[in-house]
Tab-separated table of C-alpha atoms in Angstrom:
chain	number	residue	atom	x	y	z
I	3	UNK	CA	6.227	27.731	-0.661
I	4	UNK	CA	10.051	28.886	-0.375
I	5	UNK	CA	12.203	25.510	-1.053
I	6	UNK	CA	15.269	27.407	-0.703
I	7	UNK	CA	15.732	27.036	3.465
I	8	UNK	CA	12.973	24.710	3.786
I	9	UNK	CA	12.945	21.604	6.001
I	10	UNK	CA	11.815	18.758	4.517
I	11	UNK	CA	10.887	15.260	5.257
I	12	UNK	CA	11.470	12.898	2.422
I	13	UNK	CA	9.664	9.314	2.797
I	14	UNK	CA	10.572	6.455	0.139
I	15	UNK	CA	13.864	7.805	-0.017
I	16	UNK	CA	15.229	4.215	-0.426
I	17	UNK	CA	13.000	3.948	-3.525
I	18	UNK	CA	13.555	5.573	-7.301
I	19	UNK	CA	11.048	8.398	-7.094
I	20	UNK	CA	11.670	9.392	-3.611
I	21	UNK	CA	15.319	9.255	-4.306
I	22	UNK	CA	15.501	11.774	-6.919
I	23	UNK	CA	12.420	14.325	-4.876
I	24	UNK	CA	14.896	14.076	-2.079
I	25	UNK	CA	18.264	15.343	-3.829
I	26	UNK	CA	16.215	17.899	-6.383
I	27	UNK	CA	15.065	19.677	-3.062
I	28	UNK	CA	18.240	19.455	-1.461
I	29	UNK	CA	20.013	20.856	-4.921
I	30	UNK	CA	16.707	23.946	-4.915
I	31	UNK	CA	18.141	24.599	-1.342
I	32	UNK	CA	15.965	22.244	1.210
I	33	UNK	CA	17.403	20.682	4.078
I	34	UNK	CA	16.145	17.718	3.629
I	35	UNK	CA	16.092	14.316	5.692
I	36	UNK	CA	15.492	10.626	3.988
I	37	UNK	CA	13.048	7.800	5.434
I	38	UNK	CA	13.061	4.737	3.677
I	39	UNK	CA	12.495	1.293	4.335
I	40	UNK	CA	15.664	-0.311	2.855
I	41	UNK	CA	18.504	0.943	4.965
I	42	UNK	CA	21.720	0.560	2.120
I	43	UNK	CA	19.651	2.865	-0.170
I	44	UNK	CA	18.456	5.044	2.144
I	45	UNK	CA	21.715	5.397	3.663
I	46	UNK	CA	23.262	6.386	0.159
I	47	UNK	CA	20.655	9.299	-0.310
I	48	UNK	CA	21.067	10.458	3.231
I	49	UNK	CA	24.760	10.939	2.181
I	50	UNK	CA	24.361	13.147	-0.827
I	51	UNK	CA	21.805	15.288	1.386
I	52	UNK	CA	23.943	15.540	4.454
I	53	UNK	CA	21.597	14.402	7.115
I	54	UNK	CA	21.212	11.034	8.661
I	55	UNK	CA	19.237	8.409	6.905
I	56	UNK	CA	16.083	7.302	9.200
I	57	UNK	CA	14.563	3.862	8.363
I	58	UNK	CA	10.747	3.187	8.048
I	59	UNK	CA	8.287	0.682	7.311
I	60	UNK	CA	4.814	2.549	6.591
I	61	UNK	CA	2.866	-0.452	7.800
I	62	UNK	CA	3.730	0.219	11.141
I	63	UNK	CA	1.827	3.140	12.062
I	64	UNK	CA	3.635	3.635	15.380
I	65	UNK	CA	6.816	4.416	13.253
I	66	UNK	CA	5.639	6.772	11.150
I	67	UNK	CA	4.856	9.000	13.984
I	68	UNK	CA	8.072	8.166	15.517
I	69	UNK	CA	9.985	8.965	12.152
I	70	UNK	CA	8.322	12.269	11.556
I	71	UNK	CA	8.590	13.328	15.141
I	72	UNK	CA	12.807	12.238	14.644
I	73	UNK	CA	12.876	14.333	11.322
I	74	UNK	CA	11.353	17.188	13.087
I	75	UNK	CA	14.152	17.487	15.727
I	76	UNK	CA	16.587	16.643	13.236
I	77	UNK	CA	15.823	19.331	11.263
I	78	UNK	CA	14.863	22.090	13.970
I	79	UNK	CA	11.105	21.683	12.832
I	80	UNK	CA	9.252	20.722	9.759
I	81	UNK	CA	7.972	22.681	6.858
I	82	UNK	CA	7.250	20.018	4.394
I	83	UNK	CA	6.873	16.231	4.404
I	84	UNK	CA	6.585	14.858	0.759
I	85	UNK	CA	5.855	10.885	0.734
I	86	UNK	CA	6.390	8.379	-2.149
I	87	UNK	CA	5.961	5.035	-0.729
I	88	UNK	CA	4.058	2.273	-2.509
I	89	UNK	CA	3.769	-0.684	-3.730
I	90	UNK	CA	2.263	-3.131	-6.667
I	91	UNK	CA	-0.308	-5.364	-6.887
I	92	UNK	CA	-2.453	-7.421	-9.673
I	93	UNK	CA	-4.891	-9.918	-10.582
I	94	UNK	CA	-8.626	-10.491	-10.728
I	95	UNK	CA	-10.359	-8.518	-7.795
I	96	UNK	CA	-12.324	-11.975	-7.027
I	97	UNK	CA	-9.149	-14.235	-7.141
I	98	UNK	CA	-6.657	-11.569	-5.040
I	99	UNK	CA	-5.530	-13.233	-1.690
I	100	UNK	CA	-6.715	-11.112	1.503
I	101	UNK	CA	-3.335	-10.861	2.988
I	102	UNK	CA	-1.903	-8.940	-0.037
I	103	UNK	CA	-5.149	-7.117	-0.394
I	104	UNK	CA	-4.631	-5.407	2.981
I	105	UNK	CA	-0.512	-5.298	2.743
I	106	UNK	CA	-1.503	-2.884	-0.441
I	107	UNK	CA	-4.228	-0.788	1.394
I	108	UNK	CA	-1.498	-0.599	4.416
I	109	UNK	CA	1.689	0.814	2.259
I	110	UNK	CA	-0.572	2.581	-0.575
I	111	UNK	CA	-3.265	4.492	1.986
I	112	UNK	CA	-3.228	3.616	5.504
I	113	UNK	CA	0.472	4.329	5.921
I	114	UNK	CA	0.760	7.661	4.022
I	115	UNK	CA	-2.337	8.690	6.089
I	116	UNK	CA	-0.286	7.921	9.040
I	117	UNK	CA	2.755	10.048	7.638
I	118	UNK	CA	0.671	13.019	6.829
I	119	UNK	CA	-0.983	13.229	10.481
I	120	UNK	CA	2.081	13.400	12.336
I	121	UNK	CA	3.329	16.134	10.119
I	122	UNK	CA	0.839	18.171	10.485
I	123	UNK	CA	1.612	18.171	14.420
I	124	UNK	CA	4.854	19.834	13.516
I	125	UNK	CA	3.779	22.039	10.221
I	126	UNK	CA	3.841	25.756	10.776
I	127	UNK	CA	0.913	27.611	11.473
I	128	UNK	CA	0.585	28.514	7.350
I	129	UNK	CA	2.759	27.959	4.933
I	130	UNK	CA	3.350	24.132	4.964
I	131	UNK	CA	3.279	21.411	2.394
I	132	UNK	CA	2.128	17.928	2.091
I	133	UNK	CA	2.978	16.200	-1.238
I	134	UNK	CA	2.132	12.113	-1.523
I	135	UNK	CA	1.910	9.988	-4.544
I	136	UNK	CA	-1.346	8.551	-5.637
I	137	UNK	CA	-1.287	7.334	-8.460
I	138	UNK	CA	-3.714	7.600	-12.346
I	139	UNK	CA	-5.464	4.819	-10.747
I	140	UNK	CA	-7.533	6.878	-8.342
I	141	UNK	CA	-9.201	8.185	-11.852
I	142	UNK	CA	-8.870	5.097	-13.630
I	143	UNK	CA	-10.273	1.900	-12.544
I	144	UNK	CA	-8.372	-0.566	-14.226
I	145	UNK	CA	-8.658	-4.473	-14.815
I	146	UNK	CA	-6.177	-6.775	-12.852
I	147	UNK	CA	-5.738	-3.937	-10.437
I	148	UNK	CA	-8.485	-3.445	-8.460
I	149	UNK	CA	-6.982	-3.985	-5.053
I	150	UNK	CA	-4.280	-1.714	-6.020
I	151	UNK	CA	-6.276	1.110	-7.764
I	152	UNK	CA	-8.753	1.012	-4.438
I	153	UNK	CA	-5.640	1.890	-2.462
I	154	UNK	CA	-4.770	4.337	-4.340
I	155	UNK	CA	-8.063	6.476	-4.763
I	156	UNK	CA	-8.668	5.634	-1.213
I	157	UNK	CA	-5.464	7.878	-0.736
I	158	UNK	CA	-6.654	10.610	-3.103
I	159	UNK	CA	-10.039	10.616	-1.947
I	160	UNK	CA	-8.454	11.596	1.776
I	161	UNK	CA	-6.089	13.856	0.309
I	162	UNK	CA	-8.997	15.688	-0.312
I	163	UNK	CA	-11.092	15.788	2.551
I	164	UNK	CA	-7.205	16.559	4.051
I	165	UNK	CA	-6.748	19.533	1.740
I	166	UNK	CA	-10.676	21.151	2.525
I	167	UNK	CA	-10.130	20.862	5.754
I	168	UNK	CA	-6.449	22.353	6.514
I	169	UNK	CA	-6.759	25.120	3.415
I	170	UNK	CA	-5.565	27.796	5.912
I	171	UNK	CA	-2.924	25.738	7.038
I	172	UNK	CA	-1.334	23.907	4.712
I	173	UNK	CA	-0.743	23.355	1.015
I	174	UNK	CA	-2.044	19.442	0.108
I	175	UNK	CA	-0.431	18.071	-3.297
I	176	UNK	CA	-2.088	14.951	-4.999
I	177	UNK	CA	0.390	13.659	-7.342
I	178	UNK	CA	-1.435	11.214	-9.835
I	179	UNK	CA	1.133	10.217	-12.506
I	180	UNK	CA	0.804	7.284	-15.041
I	181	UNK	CA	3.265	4.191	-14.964
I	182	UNK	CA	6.648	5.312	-14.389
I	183	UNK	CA	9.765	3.918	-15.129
I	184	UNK	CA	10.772	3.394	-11.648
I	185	UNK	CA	10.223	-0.645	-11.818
I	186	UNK	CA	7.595	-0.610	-9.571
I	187	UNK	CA	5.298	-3.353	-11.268
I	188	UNK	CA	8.023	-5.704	-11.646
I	189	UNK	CA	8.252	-5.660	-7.840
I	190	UNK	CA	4.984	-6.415	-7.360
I	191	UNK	CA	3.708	-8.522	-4.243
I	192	UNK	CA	1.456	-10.614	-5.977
I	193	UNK	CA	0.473	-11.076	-10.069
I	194	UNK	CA	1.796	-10.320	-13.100
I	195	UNK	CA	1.303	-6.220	-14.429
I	196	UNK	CA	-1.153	-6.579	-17.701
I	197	UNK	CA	-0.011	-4.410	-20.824
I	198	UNK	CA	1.417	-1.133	-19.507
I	199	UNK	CA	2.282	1.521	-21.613
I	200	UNK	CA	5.879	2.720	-22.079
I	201	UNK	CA	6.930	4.403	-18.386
I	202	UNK	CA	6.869	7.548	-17.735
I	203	UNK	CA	10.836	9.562	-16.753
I	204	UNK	CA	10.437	9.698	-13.408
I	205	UNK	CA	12.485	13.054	-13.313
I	206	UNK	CA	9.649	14.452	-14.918
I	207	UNK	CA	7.559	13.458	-12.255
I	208	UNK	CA	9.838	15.203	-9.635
I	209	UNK	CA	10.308	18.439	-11.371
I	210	UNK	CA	6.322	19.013	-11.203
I	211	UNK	CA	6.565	18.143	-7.679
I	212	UNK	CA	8.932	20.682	-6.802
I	213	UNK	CA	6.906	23.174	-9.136
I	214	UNK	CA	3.528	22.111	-7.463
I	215	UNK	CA	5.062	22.572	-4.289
I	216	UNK	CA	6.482	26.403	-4.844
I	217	UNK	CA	3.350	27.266	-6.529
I	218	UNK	CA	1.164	25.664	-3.406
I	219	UNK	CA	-0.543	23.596	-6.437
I	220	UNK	CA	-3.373	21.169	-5.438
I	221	UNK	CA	-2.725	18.030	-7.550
I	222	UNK	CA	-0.116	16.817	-10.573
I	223	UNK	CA	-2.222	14.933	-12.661
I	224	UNK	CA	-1.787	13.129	-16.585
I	225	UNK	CA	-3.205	15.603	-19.287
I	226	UNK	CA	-4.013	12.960	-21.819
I	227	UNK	CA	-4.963	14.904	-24.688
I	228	UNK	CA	-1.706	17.261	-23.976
I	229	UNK	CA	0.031	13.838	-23.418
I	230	UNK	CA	1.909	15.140	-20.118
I	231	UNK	CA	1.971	16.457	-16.325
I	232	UNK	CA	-0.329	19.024	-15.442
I	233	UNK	CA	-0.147	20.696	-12.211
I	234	UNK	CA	-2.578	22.705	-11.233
Protein backbone atom coordinates (compact mmCIF):
# COMPACT_ATOMS: atom_id res chain seq x y z
CA UNK A 1 0.00 0.00 0.00
CA UNK A 2 0.62 3.93 -0.47
CA UNK A 3 1.82 5.23 3.19
CA UNK A 4 2.20 8.58 1.87
CA UNK A 5 -1.74 9.92 2.52
CA UNK A 6 -2.69 6.95 4.35
CA UNK A 7 -4.83 6.88 7.51
CA UNK A 8 -3.64 4.95 10.04
CA UNK A 9 -4.55 3.61 13.36
CA UNK A 10 -1.64 3.09 15.65
CA UNK A 11 -2.41 0.81 18.88
CA UNK A 12 0.41 0.55 21.72
CA UNK A 13 1.33 3.90 20.95
CA UNK A 14 2.08 4.47 24.69
CA UNK A 15 4.56 1.57 24.42
CA UNK A 16 8.35 1.51 22.73
CA UNK A 17 7.53 -0.34 19.53
CA UNK A 18 4.29 1.25 18.83
CA UNK A 19 5.84 4.55 19.56
CA UNK A 20 8.40 4.56 16.98
CA UNK A 21 5.66 2.55 14.04
CA UNK A 22 3.54 5.52 14.85
CA UNK A 23 6.03 8.56 14.10
CA UNK A 24 8.00 6.46 11.10
CA UNK A 25 4.49 6.45 9.32
CA UNK A 26 3.70 9.82 10.16
CA UNK A 27 7.47 10.96 8.92
CA UNK A 28 6.65 8.35 5.31
CA UNK A 29 3.52 10.67 5.09
CA UNK A 30 0.54 8.77 7.16
CA UNK A 31 -1.89 10.53 9.08
CA UNK A 32 -1.73 8.70 11.76
CA UNK A 33 -3.73 8.52 15.20
CA UNK A 34 -2.19 6.89 18.65
CA UNK A 35 -4.15 4.39 21.08
CA UNK A 36 -2.42 3.45 24.01
CA UNK A 37 -3.17 2.44 27.33
CA UNK A 38 -0.97 4.84 29.38
CA UNK A 39 -2.35 8.27 28.74
CA UNK A 40 1.18 10.62 29.53
CA UNK A 41 2.90 8.52 26.79
CA UNK A 42 0.35 8.30 24.56
CA UNK A 43 -0.35 11.83 24.84
CA UNK A 44 3.41 12.67 23.96
CA UNK A 45 3.22 10.59 20.63
CA UNK A 46 -0.13 12.01 19.73
CA UNK A 47 1.77 15.39 19.84
CA UNK A 48 4.58 14.70 17.45
CA UNK A 49 1.81 13.15 15.01
CA UNK A 50 -0.66 15.96 15.28
CA UNK A 51 -3.80 14.13 16.13
CA UNK A 52 -5.37 13.52 19.46
CA UNK A 53 -4.11 10.76 21.62
CA UNK A 54 -7.09 8.08 22.28
CA UNK A 55 -6.61 5.82 25.36
CA UNK A 56 -7.21 1.97 25.35
CA UNK A 57 -7.06 -0.99 27.36
CA UNK A 58 -7.20 -4.15 24.89
CA UNK A 59 -8.82 -6.27 27.57
CA UNK A 60 -11.86 -4.54 27.22
CA UNK A 61 -13.23 -5.63 24.07
CA UNK A 62 -16.02 -3.04 24.05
CA UNK A 63 -13.21 -0.35 23.73
CA UNK A 64 -11.46 -1.55 21.10
CA UNK A 65 -14.42 -1.24 18.92
CA UNK A 66 -15.13 2.05 20.36
CA UNK A 67 -11.42 3.23 19.74
CA UNK A 68 -11.26 2.09 16.17
CA UNK A 69 -14.68 3.37 15.35
CA UNK A 70 -13.19 7.10 17.13
CA UNK A 71 -9.96 6.76 14.91
CA UNK A 72 -12.06 6.22 11.93
CA UNK A 73 -13.96 9.57 12.25
CA UNK A 74 -10.95 11.17 13.37
CA UNK A 75 -9.24 10.45 10.50
CA UNK A 76 -12.11 10.66 7.75
CA UNK A 77 -11.90 6.73 7.45
CA UNK A 78 -9.35 4.07 7.93
CA UNK A 79 -6.85 2.52 5.64
CA UNK A 80 -4.61 0.78 8.01
CA UNK A 81 -4.68 -0.25 11.68
CA UNK A 82 -1.20 -1.62 12.80
CA UNK A 83 -1.32 -3.03 16.58
CA UNK A 84 1.62 -3.64 19.00
CA UNK A 85 0.16 -4.32 22.28
CA UNK A 86 1.46 -7.04 24.59
CA UNK A 87 2.60 -8.13 27.39
CA UNK A 88 5.11 -10.69 29.39
CA UNK A 89 4.73 -13.60 31.14
CA UNK A 90 6.94 -16.66 32.66
CA UNK A 91 7.26 -19.65 34.65
CA UNK A 92 6.51 -23.36 34.57
CA UNK A 93 3.24 -23.98 32.47
CA UNK A 94 2.05 -26.30 35.57
CA UNK A 95 2.93 -23.69 38.34
CA UNK A 96 1.47 -20.34 36.25
CA UNK A 97 -1.51 -18.78 38.24
CA UNK A 98 -4.90 -18.79 36.11
CA UNK A 99 -5.54 -15.17 36.51
CA UNK A 100 -2.28 -14.16 34.72
CA UNK A 101 -2.72 -17.02 32.35
CA UNK A 102 -5.88 -15.44 30.92
CA UNK A 103 -4.67 -11.54 31.51
CA UNK A 104 -1.83 -12.80 28.81
CA UNK A 105 -4.28 -14.60 26.37
CA UNK A 106 -6.57 -11.25 26.80
CA UNK A 107 -3.72 -8.46 25.85
CA UNK A 108 -1.52 -10.96 23.59
CA UNK A 109 -4.66 -12.60 21.37
CA UNK A 110 -8.07 -11.90 22.41
CA UNK A 111 -7.60 -8.14 22.36
CA UNK A 112 -5.71 -7.71 19.04
CA UNK A 113 -8.46 -10.01 17.60
CA UNK A 114 -10.83 -7.50 18.85
CA UNK A 115 -8.76 -4.54 17.21
CA UNK A 116 -8.49 -6.19 13.89
CA UNK A 117 -12.43 -6.88 13.58
CA UNK A 118 -13.51 -3.49 14.03
CA UNK A 119 -11.08 -2.33 11.44
CA UNK A 120 -12.04 -4.26 9.03
CA UNK A 121 -15.68 -2.60 9.36
CA UNK A 122 -14.04 0.58 8.23
CA UNK A 123 -11.11 -0.82 5.72
CA UNK A 124 -11.66 0.03 2.10
CA UNK A 125 -13.05 -2.27 -0.20
CA UNK A 126 -9.13 -3.39 -1.34
CA UNK A 127 -6.26 -1.97 -0.54
CA UNK A 128 -6.12 -2.08 3.32
CA UNK A 129 -3.62 -3.23 5.86
CA UNK A 130 -3.58 -5.02 9.08
CA UNK A 131 -0.13 -5.30 10.76
CA UNK A 132 -0.03 -6.90 14.62
CA UNK A 133 2.87 -8.19 16.53
CA UNK A 134 3.17 -11.82 17.33
CA UNK A 135 5.93 -12.64 18.40
CA UNK A 136 9.13 -15.81 17.53
CA UNK A 137 7.18 -17.61 20.04
CA UNK A 138 4.33 -18.66 17.78
CA UNK A 139 7.34 -20.84 16.04
CA UNK A 140 9.16 -21.49 19.04
CA UNK A 141 7.80 -23.15 22.00
CA UNK A 142 9.90 -22.16 24.67
CA UNK A 143 10.43 -23.27 28.44
CA UNK A 144 9.13 -20.85 31.22
CA UNK A 145 6.87 -19.36 28.63
CA UNK A 146 4.30 -21.44 27.77
CA UNK A 147 1.35 -19.30 28.73
CA UNK A 148 2.91 -16.54 26.91
CA UNK A 149 4.11 -18.35 23.70
CA UNK A 150 0.29 -19.96 23.54
CA UNK A 151 -0.89 -16.37 23.30
CA UNK A 152 1.12 -15.54 20.95
CA UNK A 153 0.73 -18.41 18.26
CA UNK A 154 -2.85 -18.31 19.16
CA UNK A 155 -2.57 -14.73 17.53
CA UNK A 156 -0.57 -15.93 14.52
CA UNK A 157 -2.50 -18.90 13.99
CA UNK A 158 -5.75 -16.34 13.48
CA UNK A 159 -3.77 -14.02 11.59
CA UNK A 160 -3.88 -16.62 9.26
CA UNK A 161 -7.16 -17.94 8.94
CA UNK A 162 -7.69 -13.73 8.92
CA UNK A 163 -5.36 -13.31 5.96
CA UNK A 164 -7.07 -16.59 3.73
CA UNK A 165 -10.08 -15.37 4.27
CA UNK A 166 -9.95 -11.41 3.47
CA UNK A 167 -7.03 -11.93 0.54
CA UNK A 168 -9.19 -9.73 -1.76
CA UNK A 169 -9.64 -7.31 0.77
CA UNK A 170 -6.99 -6.66 2.73
CA UNK A 171 -3.26 -7.05 3.19
CA UNK A 172 -2.66 -9.21 6.78
CA UNK A 173 1.04 -8.70 8.23
CA UNK A 174 2.33 -11.24 10.94
CA UNK A 175 5.20 -9.65 12.52
CA UNK A 176 7.20 -12.41 14.49
CA UNK A 177 10.42 -10.75 15.78
CA UNK A 178 12.82 -12.18 18.48
CA UNK A 179 13.35 -10.36 21.95
CA UNK A 180 13.59 -6.79 21.45
CA UNK A 181 15.06 -4.23 23.33
CA UNK A 182 11.93 -2.55 24.18
CA UNK A 183 11.99 -3.84 28.06
CA UNK A 184 9.18 -5.82 27.68
CA UNK A 185 10.30 -8.90 29.90
CA UNK A 186 11.34 -6.80 32.67
CA UNK A 187 7.69 -5.69 32.85
CA UNK A 188 6.45 -8.84 33.05
CA UNK A 189 3.14 -9.70 35.06
CA UNK A 190 4.30 -12.63 36.65
CA UNK A 191 8.04 -14.61 36.73
CA UNK A 192 11.30 -13.92 36.07
CA UNK A 193 12.44 -13.97 31.88
CA UNK A 194 15.04 -17.14 31.65
CA UNK A 195 18.33 -16.39 29.56
CA UNK A 196 17.37 -14.13 26.65
CA UNK A 197 19.60 -13.32 24.08
CA UNK A 198 20.90 -9.78 23.49
CA UNK A 199 17.55 -7.62 22.20
CA UNK A 200 16.88 -6.96 19.13
CA UNK A 201 16.86 -2.58 17.87
CA UNK A 202 13.51 -2.16 17.84
CA UNK A 203 13.88 0.42 14.89
CA UNK A 204 14.76 -2.42 12.95
CA UNK A 205 11.68 -3.97 13.70
CA UNK A 206 9.66 -0.87 12.50
CA UNK A 207 11.44 -0.25 9.31
CA UNK A 208 10.32 -3.92 8.07
CA UNK A 209 6.96 -3.02 9.15
CA UNK A 210 6.66 -0.10 7.10
CA UNK A 211 8.42 -2.14 4.18
CA UNK A 212 6.00 -5.17 4.73
CA UNK A 213 3.28 -2.88 4.70
CA UNK A 214 4.13 -0.97 1.14
CA UNK A 215 5.02 -4.20 -0.32
CA UNK A 216 1.48 -5.85 1.03
CA UNK A 217 4.03 -8.55 2.62
CA UNK A 218 2.40 -11.46 4.57
CA UNK A 219 4.63 -11.89 7.67
CA UNK A 220 8.19 -10.32 9.16
CA UNK A 221 9.74 -13.15 10.55
CA UNK A 222 13.66 -13.97 12.21
CA UNK A 223 15.93 -15.52 9.40
CA UNK A 224 18.22 -17.35 11.74
CA UNK A 225 20.76 -18.58 9.52
CA UNK A 226 20.83 -14.88 7.79
CA UNK A 227 20.73 -13.70 11.49
CA UNK A 228 17.96 -10.91 10.69
CA UNK A 229 14.28 -9.73 9.59
CA UNK A 230 12.86 -11.26 6.71
CA UNK A 231 9.75 -10.04 5.26
CA UNK A 232 8.21 -11.78 2.91
Amino acid sequence: MELDGARVLVCGASGVLGAAAARALKDAGAAVVAAGRDPDRTAAVAADLGTEPLVLDVVDTDACAATVAAAAEALGGLDALVVATGVAGFGPATEQDPAVAEELFAVDALGPMALVRAASRHLPDTGGCVAVLSAILADLPTNGMAEYGAAKAALSHWLTVLRRENRRRFTVVDLRPPHLDTGLADRALAGEPPKLPAGLDHATVVDALLQAMRDSASEVVWDNDAKQLAVR
